[in-house]
Amino acid sequence: MKRTVLVIAMAMLAGPVFADDLCSTNIQKIDDTMKTSATTNPTVEDQVMRLQEKALEKQAAGDTKGCIAASSEALKLLERQTGGKS
């Protein structure tokens, strides 16, 4: 019983760390994709840049969920633009 409680407690404490990692990873993926793939649509590129800025703002404010939401949306736009080759 104690072991189960300990495992659950560790998982709950580790959860925010994984979320922070996902936020940072997504932002890095956006940077890498923007540098390596030629986006032909300036509107999409502008939307991605705005979403990345929003993600960075959310990250700085400690809003991990907001960061993940904005960065994930930017990655989806990039994936559609590049045909899934990001």
Coordinates of C-alpha atoms in Angstrom, one line a residue:
M1 CA 0.0 0.0 0.0
K2 CA 2.8 2.4 0.9
R3 CA 4.6 1.6 -2.3
T4 CA 1.5 2.4 -4.4
V5 CA 1.0 5.7 -2.7
L6 CA 4.6 6.6 -3.2
V7 CA 4.4 5.7 -6.9
I8 CA 1.3 7.8 -7.4
A9 CA 2.8 10.7 -5.5
M10 CA 6.0 10.6 -7.7
A11 CA 3.9 10.5 -10.8
M12 CA 1.9 13.5 -9.8
L13 CA 5.1 15.4 -8.9
A14 CA 6.8 14.5 -12.2
G15 CA 3.8 15.5 -14.3
P16 CA 4.5 19.2 -14.5
V17 CA 8.2 18.5 -15.4
F18 CA 7.1 16.5 -18.5
A19 CA 4.7 19.3 -19.4
D20 CA 7.4 21.9 -19.2
D21 CA 9.6 19.6 -21.4
L22 CA 6.8 19.3 -24.0
C23 CA 6.4 23.1 -24.0
S24 CA 10.1 23.6 -24.6
T25 CA 10.4 20.8 -27.1
N26 CA 7.5 22.1 -29.1
I27 CA 9.1 25.6 -29.2
Q28 CA 12.4 24.1 -30.4
K29 CA 10.6 22.0 -33.0
I30 CA 9.0 25.2 -34.4
D31 CA 12.4 26.9 -34.5
D32 CA 13.9 24.0 -36.3
T33 CA 11.1 23.6 -38.8
M34 CA 11.1 27.3 -39.6
K35 CA 14.8 27.2 -40.2
T36 CA 14.9 24.0 -42.3
S37 CA 11.7 24.1 -44.4
A38 CA 10.7 26.7 -46.8
T39 CA 7.2 27.9 -46.1
T40 CA 5.6 29.2 -49.2
N41 CA 2.6 30.8 -47.6
P42 CA 3.4 34.1 -45.8
T43 CA 0.1 34.0 -44.0
V44 CA 0.9 30.6 -42.5
E45 CA 4.4 31.7 -41.5
D46 CA 2.9 34.8 -39.8
Q47 CA 0.4 32.7 -37.9
V48 CA 3.1 30.3 -36.8
M49 CA 5.3 33.2 -35.6
R50 CA 2.4 34.7 -33.6
L51 CA 1.6 31.3 -32.0
Q52 CA 5.2 30.8 -31.2
E53 CA 5.4 34.3 -29.5
K54 CA 2.2 33.4 -27.6
A55 CA 3.7 30.1 -26.5
L56 CA 6.9 31.9 -25.3
E57 CA 4.8 34.4 -23.4
K58 CA 2.8 31.7 -21.8
Q59 CA 6.0 29.8 -20.9
A60 CA 7.5 32.9 -19.3
A61 CA 4.2 33.4 -17.3
G62 CA 4.3 29.8 -16.0
D63 CA 1.2 28.8 -18.0
T64 CA 2.5 25.4 -19.3
K65 CA -0.9 24.4 -20.6
G66 CA -1.2 27.6 -22.6
C67 CA 2.3 27.2 -23.9
I68 CA 1.6 23.6 -25.1
A69 CA -1.7 24.6 -26.7
A70 CA -0.2 27.5 -28.7
S71 CA 3.0 25.6 -29.7
S72 CA 1.0 22.5 -30.7
E73 CA -1.3 24.6 -32.9
A74 CA 1.8 26.2 -34.5
L75 CA 3.3 22.7 -35.2
K76 CA 0.0 21.6 -36.7
L77 CA 0.0 24.5 -39.1
L78 CA 3.6 23.8 -40.1
E79 CA 2.8 20.1 -40.6
R80 CA 0.0 21.0 -42.9
Q81 CA 2.1 23.5 -44.8
T82 CA 5.1 21.2 -45.2
G83 CA 2.9 18.1 -46.0
G84 CA 3.8 16.3 -42.8
K85 CA 7.6 16.5 -43.5
S86 CA 8.5 18.6 -40.4

